[in-house]
Coordinates of C-alpha atoms in Angstrom, one line a residue:
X1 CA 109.7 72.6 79.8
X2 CA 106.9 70.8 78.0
X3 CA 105.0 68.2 80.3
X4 CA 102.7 66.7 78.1
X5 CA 100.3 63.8 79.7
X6 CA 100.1 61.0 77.8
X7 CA 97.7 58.3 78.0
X8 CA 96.2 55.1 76.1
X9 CA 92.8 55.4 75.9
X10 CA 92.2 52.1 73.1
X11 CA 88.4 52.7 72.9
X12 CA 87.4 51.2 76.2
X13 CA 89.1 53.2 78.9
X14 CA 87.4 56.1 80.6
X15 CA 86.9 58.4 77.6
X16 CA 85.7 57.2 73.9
X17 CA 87.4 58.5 70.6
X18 CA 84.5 60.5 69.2
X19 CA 84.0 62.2 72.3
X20 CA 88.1 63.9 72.2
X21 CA 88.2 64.3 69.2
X22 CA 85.4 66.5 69.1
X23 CA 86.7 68.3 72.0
X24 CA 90.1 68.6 70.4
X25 CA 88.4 70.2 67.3
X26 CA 86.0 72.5 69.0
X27 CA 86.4 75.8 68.8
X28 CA 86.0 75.9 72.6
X29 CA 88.8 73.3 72.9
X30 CA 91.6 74.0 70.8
X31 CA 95.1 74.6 72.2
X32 CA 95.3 78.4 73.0
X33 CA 91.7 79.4 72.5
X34 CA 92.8 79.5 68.7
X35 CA 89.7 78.6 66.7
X36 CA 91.6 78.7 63.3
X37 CA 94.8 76.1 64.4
X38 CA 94.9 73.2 62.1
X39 CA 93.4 69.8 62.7
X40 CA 96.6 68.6 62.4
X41 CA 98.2 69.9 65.3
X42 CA 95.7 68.2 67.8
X43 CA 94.7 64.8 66.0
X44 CA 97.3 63.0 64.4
X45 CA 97.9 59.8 62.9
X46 CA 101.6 57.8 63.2
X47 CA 103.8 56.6 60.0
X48 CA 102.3 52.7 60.4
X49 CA 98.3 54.4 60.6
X50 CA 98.4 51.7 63.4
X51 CA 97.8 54.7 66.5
X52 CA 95.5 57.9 66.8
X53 CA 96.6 60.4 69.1
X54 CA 94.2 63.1 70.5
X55 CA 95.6 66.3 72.6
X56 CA 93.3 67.8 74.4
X57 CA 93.5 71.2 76.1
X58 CA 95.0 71.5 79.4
X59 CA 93.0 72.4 82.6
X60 CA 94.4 76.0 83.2
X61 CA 93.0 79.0 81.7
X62 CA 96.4 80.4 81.1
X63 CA 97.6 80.6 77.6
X64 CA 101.1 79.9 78.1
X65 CA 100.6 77.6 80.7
X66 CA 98.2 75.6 78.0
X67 CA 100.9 75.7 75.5
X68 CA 103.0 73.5 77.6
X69 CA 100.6 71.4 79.5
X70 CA 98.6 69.3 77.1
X71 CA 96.7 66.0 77.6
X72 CA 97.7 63.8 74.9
X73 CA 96.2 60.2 74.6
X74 CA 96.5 57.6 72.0
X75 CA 94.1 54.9 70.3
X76 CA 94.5 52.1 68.2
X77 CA 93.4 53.4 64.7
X78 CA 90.9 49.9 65.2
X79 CA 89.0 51.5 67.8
X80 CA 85.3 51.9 67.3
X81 CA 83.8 55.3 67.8
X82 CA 80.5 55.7 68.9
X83 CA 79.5 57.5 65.2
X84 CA 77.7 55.5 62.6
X85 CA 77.7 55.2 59.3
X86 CA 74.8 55.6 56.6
X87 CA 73.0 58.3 58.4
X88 CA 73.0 55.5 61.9
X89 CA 72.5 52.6 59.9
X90 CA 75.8 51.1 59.5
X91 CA 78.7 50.0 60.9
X92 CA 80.9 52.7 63.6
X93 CA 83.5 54.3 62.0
X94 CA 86.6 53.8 63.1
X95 CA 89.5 56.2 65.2
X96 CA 91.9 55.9 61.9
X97 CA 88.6 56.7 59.4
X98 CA 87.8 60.1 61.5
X99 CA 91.2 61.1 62.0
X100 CA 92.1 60.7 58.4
X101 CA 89.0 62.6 57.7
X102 CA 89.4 65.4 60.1
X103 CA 93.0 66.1 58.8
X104 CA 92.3 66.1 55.0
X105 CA 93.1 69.4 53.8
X106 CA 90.2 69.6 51.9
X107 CA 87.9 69.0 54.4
X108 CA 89.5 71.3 57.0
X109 CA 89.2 74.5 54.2
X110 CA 85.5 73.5 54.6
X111 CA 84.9 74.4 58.1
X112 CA 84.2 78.0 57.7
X113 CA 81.7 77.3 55.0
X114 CA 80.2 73.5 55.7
X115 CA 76.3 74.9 56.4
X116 CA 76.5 76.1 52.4
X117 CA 79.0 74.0 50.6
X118 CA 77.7 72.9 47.3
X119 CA 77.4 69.2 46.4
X120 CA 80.4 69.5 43.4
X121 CA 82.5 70.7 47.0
X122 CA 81.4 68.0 49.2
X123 CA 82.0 65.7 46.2
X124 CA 85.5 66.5 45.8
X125 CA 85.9 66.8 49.7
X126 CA 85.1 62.9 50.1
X127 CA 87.2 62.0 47.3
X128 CA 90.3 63.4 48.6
X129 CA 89.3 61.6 51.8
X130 CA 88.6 58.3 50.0
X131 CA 92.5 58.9 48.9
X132 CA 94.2 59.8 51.7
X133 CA 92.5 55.8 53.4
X134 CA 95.3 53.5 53.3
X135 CA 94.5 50.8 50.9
X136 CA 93.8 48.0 53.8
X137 CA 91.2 50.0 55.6
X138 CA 89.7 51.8 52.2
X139 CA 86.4 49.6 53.5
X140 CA 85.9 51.7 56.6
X141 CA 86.4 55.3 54.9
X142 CA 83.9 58.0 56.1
X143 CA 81.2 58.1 53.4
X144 CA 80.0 61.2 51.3
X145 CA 76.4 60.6 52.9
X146 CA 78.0 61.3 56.5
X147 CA 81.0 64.1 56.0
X148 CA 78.7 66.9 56.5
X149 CA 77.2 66.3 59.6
X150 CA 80.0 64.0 60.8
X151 CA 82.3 67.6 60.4
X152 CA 79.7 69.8 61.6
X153 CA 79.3 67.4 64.9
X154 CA 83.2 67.0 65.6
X155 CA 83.9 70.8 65.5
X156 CA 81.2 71.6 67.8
X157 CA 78.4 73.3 65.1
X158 CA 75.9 70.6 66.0
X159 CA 75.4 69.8 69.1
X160 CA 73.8 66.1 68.5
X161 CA 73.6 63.8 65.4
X162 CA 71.2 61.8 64.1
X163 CA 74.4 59.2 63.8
X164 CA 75.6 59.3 67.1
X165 CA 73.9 57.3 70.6
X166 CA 74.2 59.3 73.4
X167 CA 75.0 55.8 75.6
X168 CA 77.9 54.7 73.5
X169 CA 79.8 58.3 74.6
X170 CA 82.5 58.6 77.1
X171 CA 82.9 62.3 78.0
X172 CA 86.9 62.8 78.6
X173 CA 88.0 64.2 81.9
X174 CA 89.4 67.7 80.5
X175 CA 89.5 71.1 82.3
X176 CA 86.8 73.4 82.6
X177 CA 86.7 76.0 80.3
X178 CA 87.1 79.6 82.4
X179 CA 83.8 80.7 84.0
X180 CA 81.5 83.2 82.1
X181 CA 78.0 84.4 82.6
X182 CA 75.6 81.5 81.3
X183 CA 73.1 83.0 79.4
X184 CA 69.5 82.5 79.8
X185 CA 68.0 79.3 78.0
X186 CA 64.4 79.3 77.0
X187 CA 64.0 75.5 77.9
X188 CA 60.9 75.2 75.3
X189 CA 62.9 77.0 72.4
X190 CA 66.1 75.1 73.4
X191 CA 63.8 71.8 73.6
X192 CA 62.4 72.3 69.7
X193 CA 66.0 72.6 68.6
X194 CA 67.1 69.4 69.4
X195 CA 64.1 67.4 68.2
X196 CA 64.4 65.5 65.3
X197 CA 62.1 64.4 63.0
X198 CA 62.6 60.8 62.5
X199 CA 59.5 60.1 60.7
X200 CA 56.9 61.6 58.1
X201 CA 54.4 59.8 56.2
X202 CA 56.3 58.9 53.5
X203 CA 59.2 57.3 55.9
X204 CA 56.7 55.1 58.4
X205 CA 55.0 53.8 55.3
X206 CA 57.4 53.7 52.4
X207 CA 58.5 50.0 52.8
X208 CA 57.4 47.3 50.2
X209 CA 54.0 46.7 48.7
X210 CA 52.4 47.9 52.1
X211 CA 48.8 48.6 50.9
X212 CA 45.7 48.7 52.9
X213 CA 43.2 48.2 50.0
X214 CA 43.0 44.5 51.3
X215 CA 41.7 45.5 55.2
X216 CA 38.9 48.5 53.7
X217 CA 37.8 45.4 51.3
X218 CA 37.8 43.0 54.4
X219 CA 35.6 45.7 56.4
X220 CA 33.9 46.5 53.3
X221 CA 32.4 43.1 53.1
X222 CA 31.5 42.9 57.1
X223 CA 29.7 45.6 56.9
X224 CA 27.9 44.4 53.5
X225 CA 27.2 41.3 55.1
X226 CA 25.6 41.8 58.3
X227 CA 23.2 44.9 55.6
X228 CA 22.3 41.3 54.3
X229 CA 22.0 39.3 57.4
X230 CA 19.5 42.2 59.3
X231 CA 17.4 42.6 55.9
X232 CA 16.8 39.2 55.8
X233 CA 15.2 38.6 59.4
X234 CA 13.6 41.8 58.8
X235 CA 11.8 40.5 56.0
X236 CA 11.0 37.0 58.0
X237 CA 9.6 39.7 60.4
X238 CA 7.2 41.5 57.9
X239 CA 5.3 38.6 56.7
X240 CA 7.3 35.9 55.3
X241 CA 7.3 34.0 58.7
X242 CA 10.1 31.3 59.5
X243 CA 9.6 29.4 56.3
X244 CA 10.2 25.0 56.4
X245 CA 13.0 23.9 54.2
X246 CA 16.1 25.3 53.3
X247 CA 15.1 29.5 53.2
X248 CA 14.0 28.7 56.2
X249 CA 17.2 27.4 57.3
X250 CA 19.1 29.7 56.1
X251 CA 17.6 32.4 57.6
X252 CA 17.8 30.9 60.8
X253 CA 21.5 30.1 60.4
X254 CA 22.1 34.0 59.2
X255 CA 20.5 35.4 62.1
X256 CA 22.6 32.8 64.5
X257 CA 25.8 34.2 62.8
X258 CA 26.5 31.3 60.4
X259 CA 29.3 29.8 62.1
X260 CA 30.1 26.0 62.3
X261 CA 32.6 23.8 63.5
X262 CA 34.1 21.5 60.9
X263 CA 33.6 18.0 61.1
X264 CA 35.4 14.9 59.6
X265 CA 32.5 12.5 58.6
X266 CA 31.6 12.1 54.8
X267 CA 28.5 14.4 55.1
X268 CA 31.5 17.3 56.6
X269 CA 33.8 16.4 53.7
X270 CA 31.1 17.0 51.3
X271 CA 30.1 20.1 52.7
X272 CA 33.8 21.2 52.6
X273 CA 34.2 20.3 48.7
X274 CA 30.7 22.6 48.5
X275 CA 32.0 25.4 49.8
X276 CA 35.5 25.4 48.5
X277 CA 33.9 24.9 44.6
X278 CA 31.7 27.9 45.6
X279 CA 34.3 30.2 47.5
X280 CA 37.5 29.4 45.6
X281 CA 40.4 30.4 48.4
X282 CA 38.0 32.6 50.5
X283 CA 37.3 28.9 51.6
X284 CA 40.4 29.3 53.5
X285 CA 39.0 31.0 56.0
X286 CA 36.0 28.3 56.6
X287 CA 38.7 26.0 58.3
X288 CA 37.6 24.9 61.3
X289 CA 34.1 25.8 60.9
X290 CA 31.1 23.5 60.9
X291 CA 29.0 24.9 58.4
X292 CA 25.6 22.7 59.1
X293 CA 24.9 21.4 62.6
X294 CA 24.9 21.8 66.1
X295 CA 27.3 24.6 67.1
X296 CA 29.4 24.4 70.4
X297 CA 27.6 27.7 71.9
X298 CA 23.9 26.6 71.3
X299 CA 21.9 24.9 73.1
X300 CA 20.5 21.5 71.5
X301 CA 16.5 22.7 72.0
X302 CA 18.2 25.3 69.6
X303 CA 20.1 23.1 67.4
X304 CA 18.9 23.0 62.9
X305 CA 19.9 19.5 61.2
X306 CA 21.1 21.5 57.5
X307 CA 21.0 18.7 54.8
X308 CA 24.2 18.8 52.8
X309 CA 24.5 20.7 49.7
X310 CA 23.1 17.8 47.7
X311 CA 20.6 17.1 49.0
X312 CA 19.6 20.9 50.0
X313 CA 16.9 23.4 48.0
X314 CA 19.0 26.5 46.5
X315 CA 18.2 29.4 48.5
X316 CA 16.4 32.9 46.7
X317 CA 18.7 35.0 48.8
X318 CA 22.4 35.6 48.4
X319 CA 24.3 33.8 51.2
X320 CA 27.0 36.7 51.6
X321 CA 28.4 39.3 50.2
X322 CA 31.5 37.0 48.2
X323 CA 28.6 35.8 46.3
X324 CA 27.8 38.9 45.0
X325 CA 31.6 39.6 44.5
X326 CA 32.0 37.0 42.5
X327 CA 28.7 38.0 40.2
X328 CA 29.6 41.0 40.4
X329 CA 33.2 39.6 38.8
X330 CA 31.7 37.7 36.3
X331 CA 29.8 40.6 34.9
X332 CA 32.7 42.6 34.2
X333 CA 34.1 42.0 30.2
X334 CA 37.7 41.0 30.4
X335 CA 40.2 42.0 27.9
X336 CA 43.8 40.7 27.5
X337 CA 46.4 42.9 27.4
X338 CA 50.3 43.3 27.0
X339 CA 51.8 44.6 30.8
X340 CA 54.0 47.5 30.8
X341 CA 57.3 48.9 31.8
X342 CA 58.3 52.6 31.6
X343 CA 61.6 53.7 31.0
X344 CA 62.9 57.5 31.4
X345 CA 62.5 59.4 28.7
X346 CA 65.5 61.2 26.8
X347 CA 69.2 60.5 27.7
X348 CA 68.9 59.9 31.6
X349 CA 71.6 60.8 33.8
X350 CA 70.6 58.7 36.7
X351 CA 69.6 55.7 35.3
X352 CA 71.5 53.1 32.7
X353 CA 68.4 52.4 30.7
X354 CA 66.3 53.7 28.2
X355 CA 64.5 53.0 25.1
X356 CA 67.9 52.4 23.4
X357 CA 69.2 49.6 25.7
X358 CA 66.0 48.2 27.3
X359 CA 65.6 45.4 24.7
X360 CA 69.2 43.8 24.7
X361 CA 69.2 44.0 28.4
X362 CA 65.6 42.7 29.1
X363 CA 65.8 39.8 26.7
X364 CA 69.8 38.7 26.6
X365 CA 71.0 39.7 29.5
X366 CA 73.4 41.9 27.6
X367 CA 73.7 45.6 28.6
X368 CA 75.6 48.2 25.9
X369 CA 76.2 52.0 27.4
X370 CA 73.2 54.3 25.7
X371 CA 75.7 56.8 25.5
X372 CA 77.6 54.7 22.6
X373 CA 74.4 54.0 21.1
X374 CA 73.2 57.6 20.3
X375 CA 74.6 58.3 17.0
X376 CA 73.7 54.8 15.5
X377 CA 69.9 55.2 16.8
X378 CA 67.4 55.7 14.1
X379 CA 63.8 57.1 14.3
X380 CA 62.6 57.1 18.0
X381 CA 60.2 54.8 18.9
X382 CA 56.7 55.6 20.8
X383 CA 57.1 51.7 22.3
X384 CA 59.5 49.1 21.6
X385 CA 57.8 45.1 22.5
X386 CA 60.3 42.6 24.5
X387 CA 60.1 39.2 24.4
X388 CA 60.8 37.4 28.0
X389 CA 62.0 34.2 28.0
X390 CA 63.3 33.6 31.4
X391 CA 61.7 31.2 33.4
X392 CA 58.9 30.9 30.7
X393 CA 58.0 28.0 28.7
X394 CA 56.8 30.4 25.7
X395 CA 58.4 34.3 25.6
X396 CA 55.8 36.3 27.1
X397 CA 55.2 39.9 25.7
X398 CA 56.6 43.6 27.2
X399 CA 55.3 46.7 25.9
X400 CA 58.3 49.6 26.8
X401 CA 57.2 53.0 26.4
X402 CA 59.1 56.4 28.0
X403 CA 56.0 58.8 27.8
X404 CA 52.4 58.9 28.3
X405 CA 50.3 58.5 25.7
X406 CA 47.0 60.5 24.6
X407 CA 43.8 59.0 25.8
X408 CA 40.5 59.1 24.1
X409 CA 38.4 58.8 27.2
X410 CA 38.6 58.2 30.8
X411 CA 37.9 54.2 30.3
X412 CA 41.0 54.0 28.2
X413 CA 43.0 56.0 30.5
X414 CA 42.3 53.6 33.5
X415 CA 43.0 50.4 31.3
X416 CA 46.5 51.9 30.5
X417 CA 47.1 52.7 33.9
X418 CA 46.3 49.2 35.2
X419 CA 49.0 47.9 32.9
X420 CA 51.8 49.3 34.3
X421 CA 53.8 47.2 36.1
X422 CA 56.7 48.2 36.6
X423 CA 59.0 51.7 36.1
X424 CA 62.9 52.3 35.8
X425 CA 63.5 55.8 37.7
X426 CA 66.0 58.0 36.8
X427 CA 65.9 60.1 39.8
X428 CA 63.7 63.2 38.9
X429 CA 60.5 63.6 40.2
X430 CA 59.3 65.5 36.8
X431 CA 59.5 61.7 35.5
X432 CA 56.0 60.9 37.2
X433 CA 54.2 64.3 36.5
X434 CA 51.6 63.3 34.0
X435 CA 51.2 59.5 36.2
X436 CA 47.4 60.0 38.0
X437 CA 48.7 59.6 42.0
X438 CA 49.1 62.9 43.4
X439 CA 49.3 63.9 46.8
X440 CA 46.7 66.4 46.9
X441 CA 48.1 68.2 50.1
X442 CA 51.4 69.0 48.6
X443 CA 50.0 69.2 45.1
X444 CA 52.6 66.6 44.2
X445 CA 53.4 63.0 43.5
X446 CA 52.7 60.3 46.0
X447 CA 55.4 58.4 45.9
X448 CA 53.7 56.1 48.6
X449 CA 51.1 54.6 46.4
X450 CA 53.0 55.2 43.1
X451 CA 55.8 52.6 44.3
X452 CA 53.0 50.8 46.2
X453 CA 51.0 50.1 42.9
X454 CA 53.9 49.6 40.5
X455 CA 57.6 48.4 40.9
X456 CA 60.5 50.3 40.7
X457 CA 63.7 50.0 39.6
X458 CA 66.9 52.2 39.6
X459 CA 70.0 50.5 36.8
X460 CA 73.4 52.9 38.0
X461 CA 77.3 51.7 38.2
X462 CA 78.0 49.7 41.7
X463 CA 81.0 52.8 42.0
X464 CA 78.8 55.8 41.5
X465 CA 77.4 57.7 44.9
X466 CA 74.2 57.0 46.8
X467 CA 71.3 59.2 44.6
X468 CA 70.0 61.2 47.0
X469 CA 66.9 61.8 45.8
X470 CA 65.7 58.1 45.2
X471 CA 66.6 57.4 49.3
X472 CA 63.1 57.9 50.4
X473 CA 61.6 55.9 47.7
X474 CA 60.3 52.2 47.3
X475 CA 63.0 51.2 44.8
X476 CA 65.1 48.1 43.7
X477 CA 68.3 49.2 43.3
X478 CA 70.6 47.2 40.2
X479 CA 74.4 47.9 40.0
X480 CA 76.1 47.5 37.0
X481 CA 79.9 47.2 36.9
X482 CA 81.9 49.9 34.9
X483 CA 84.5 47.3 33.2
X484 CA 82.9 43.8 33.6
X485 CA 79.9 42.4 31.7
X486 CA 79.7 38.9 33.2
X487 CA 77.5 39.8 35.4
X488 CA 75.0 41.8 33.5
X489 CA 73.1 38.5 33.0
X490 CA 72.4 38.2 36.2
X491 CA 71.1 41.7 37.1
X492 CA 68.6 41.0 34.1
X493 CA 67.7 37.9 36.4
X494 CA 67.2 39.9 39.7
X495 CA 64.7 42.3 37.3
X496 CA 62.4 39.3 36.7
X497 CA 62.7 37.9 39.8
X498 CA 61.8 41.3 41.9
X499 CA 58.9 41.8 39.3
X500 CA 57.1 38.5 39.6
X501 CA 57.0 39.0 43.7
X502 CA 55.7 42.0 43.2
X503 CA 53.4 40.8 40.8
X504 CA 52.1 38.2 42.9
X505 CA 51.6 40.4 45.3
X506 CA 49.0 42.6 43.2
X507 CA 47.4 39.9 41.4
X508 CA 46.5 38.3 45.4
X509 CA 44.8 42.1 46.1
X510 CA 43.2 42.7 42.4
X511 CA 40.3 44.3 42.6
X512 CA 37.5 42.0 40.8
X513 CA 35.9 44.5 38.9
X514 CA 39.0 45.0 37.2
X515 CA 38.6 44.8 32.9
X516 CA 42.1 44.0 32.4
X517 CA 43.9 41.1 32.4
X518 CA 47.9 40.9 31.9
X519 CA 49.1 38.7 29.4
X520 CA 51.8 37.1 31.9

């Protein structure tokens, strides 16, 4: 007679969902030591998809004795496992999501030939999976980002995930398999296999506008100014003496450090209004400063009474090095020019945009399918100019382009470059192989700085699948809908929107020897 052990487990009891199911799957822990038996005869779902039953093998080593002894238990189908979605990231999926996975026919012809199944496979391997959810739970379907290693984890190929935390598990009380010979582990071989490598360069810094072209400036700029401090009481050393008046001063107040409390009298006021006319928003950082005075830290035997600004000689010597930055600034010839954005070229397949749709969608809101407008397009155009009018009093000028153009010499190749503002990828990494920021270790493009310097944008339907090539990079993502274009508007409003905080962003670090200005 069958005597089957049934039990409730309901996700908190002493085993967890993930954790039987994987043992129910195992080749190690299927019924009869038969590593081909169907997922269906050891996880099964009931006709309401409102209970999950696991059996697990029994805790004799006899084969007929395990066909007859089984340990079945039951969860509700709401039970959390301890496996998340979105490679970790998500939500757990639930007991009724894996089951329904795990017993999709599609998915079990896969288990043979997971490690090399082709994308077109895994493809139609979720779909059927997607089908098989019933309709009030479609939200909590496994996802075609996880099936692979979700599969290859449950029957035992893997022995961690990336997905799953070791503390959320709940190892079931089953038998012990029947004792063998345990083979001899190489602890520092067996170690290497289960690291992971959770970060690379591109992962720890890929994350917006992260650029460290402000702190080099800021160190830049010490260093310049204590050059300037030391030459100039080297040069009250050689000869010139501690001149009266204001050099004088000021050459005492360098080698003291130069730093002042504020104060609120009119003569501190004026001195404020001085220095912020003089420093523009590097003033900022003067708060709190007196910059004439006694200081808090020097004795009054010590002490230099500064005469305000107006009332105070000009000095011969620079007083620091944001002087020279703005000269240096002010030296530089500026020319106006028309920013850019880049579009793939050709009839992209993972992007919604290109030089055929770019206007209507930039400057209406309204997108139209490129594919329905290839056999009414005309000459192509090298660059096509859009007028933005959102949130602009006049329309303000866009210069698209999908290829890089010719350059005469290396001054008009850096102007070009410092136009570009912002890019719409399509996906393929040959997209960026004439841009100038290569990684010169891989002999490739830095994606880093690339996305760093200018803004990206992927356009794709809201249904279509997560591009797995575009995961690592610094990219807005826009969803279109398929069958609805009320709300194509507002994507065109996001566009602006994520442009003009980036572009804030670049215009606060500019670098002031910069010839370019952008029309914006």
């Amino acid at each position: 007679m069958s005597s089957h052990s049934r039990e409730h487990g309901g996700g908190g009891g002493d085993c967890d969902v993930l954790s039987c199911i994987r043992l129910a799957l195992s080749s190690e822990g299927l019924p009869l030591g038969d590593a081909d038996a169907s997922s269906s005869s050891v996880v099964t779902v009931d006709a309401s998809s409102a209970m999950v039953s696991v059996t697990l093998p029994s805790s004799t080593s006899s084969s007929a004795a395990s066909a007859d002894q089984r340990r079945v238990i039951t969860f509700s189908s709401e039970a959390k496992s301890a496996y998340r979605s979105e490679k970790g990231r998500g939500a757990r999926y639930s007991a009724l999501a894996l089951c329904i996975c795990m017993t999709t026919p599609e998915v079990v012809a896969l288990k043979s030939s997971m490690l090399s199944a082709t994308v077109p496979t895994l493809i139609a391997a979720s779909t059927a999976v997607r089908k098989r959810m019933p309709a009030e739970h479609a939200a909590g379907v496994v996802k075609y980002v996880d099936l692979k290693d979700l599969c290859l984890y449950l029957w035992g190929k893997n022995d961690t995930s990336e997905c799953v935390d070791p503390a959320e598990l709940k190892q079931p009380q089953t038998a012990q398999l029947a004792p063998s010979a345990a083979p001899e582990v190489d602890e520092p071989t067996a170690a290497r296999k289960r690291e992971k490598a959770l970060r690379d360069r591109n992962t720890s810094l890929c994350c917006r506008s992260k650029t460290f072209d402000r702190i080099v400036a800021l160190i830049d700029n010490a260093d310049r100014s204590k050059a300037e401090a030391a030459k100039m009481v080297q040069d009250a050393r050689n000869g010139h003496g501690h001149k009266g008046g204001a050099a004088g001063r000021h050459q005492q107040q360098a080698s003291r450090g130069g730093r002042y409390e504020w104060t609120g009298d009119v003569q501190g006021n004026v001195e404020a209004a001085y220095w912020r006319e003089a420093l523009g928003e590097e003033a900022k950082d003067l708060e709190g400063i007196q910059t004439y005075g006694q200081t808090a830290n020097v004795s009054s035997a010590a002490v230099v009474d500064l005469a305000p600004p107006s009332k105070r000689p000009r000095s011969s010597q620079p007083h620091a090095s944001s002087s020279m930055r703005y000269q240096q600034q002010a030296n530089v010839k500026k020319v106006v020019r028309r920013p850019i954005i880049f579009v793939p070229a050709g009839y992209p397949q993972g992007s919604l945009l290109n030089m055929l749709n770019i206007k209507t969608f930039l400057e209406d809101g309204k997108f139209v399918d490129w594919a329905n407008l290839v056999d009414s397009a005309t000459e192509k155009k090298e660059r096509i100019i859009v007028k933005r009018s959102y949130r602009k009093a006049k329309p303000v000028e866009y210069e698209i382009r999908d290829k890089v153009p010719q350059f005469a010499d290396a001054g008009q190749r850096a102007e070009f470059w410092e136009r570009i503002v912002a890019v719409c990828v399509s996906g393929a990494g040959w997209q960026f192989k004439d841009w100038p920021w290569k990684d010169e270790r891989k002999e490739s493009v830095d994606f880093l700085t690339t996305f760093a310097k200018v803004r990206g944008f992927q356009v794709r339907w809201r249904d279509d699948l997560p591009d797995e090539r575009t995961r690592p990079w610094d990219v807005e993502r826009l969803f279109m809908e398929k069958n609805s274009r009320h709300g194509d508007t507002s994507v065109m409003h996001r566009f602006w929107d994520v442009l003009d905080t980036h572009l804030k962003k670049r215009l606060a670090n500019k670098n002031p020897t910069s010839s370019v200005i952008l029309a914006l």
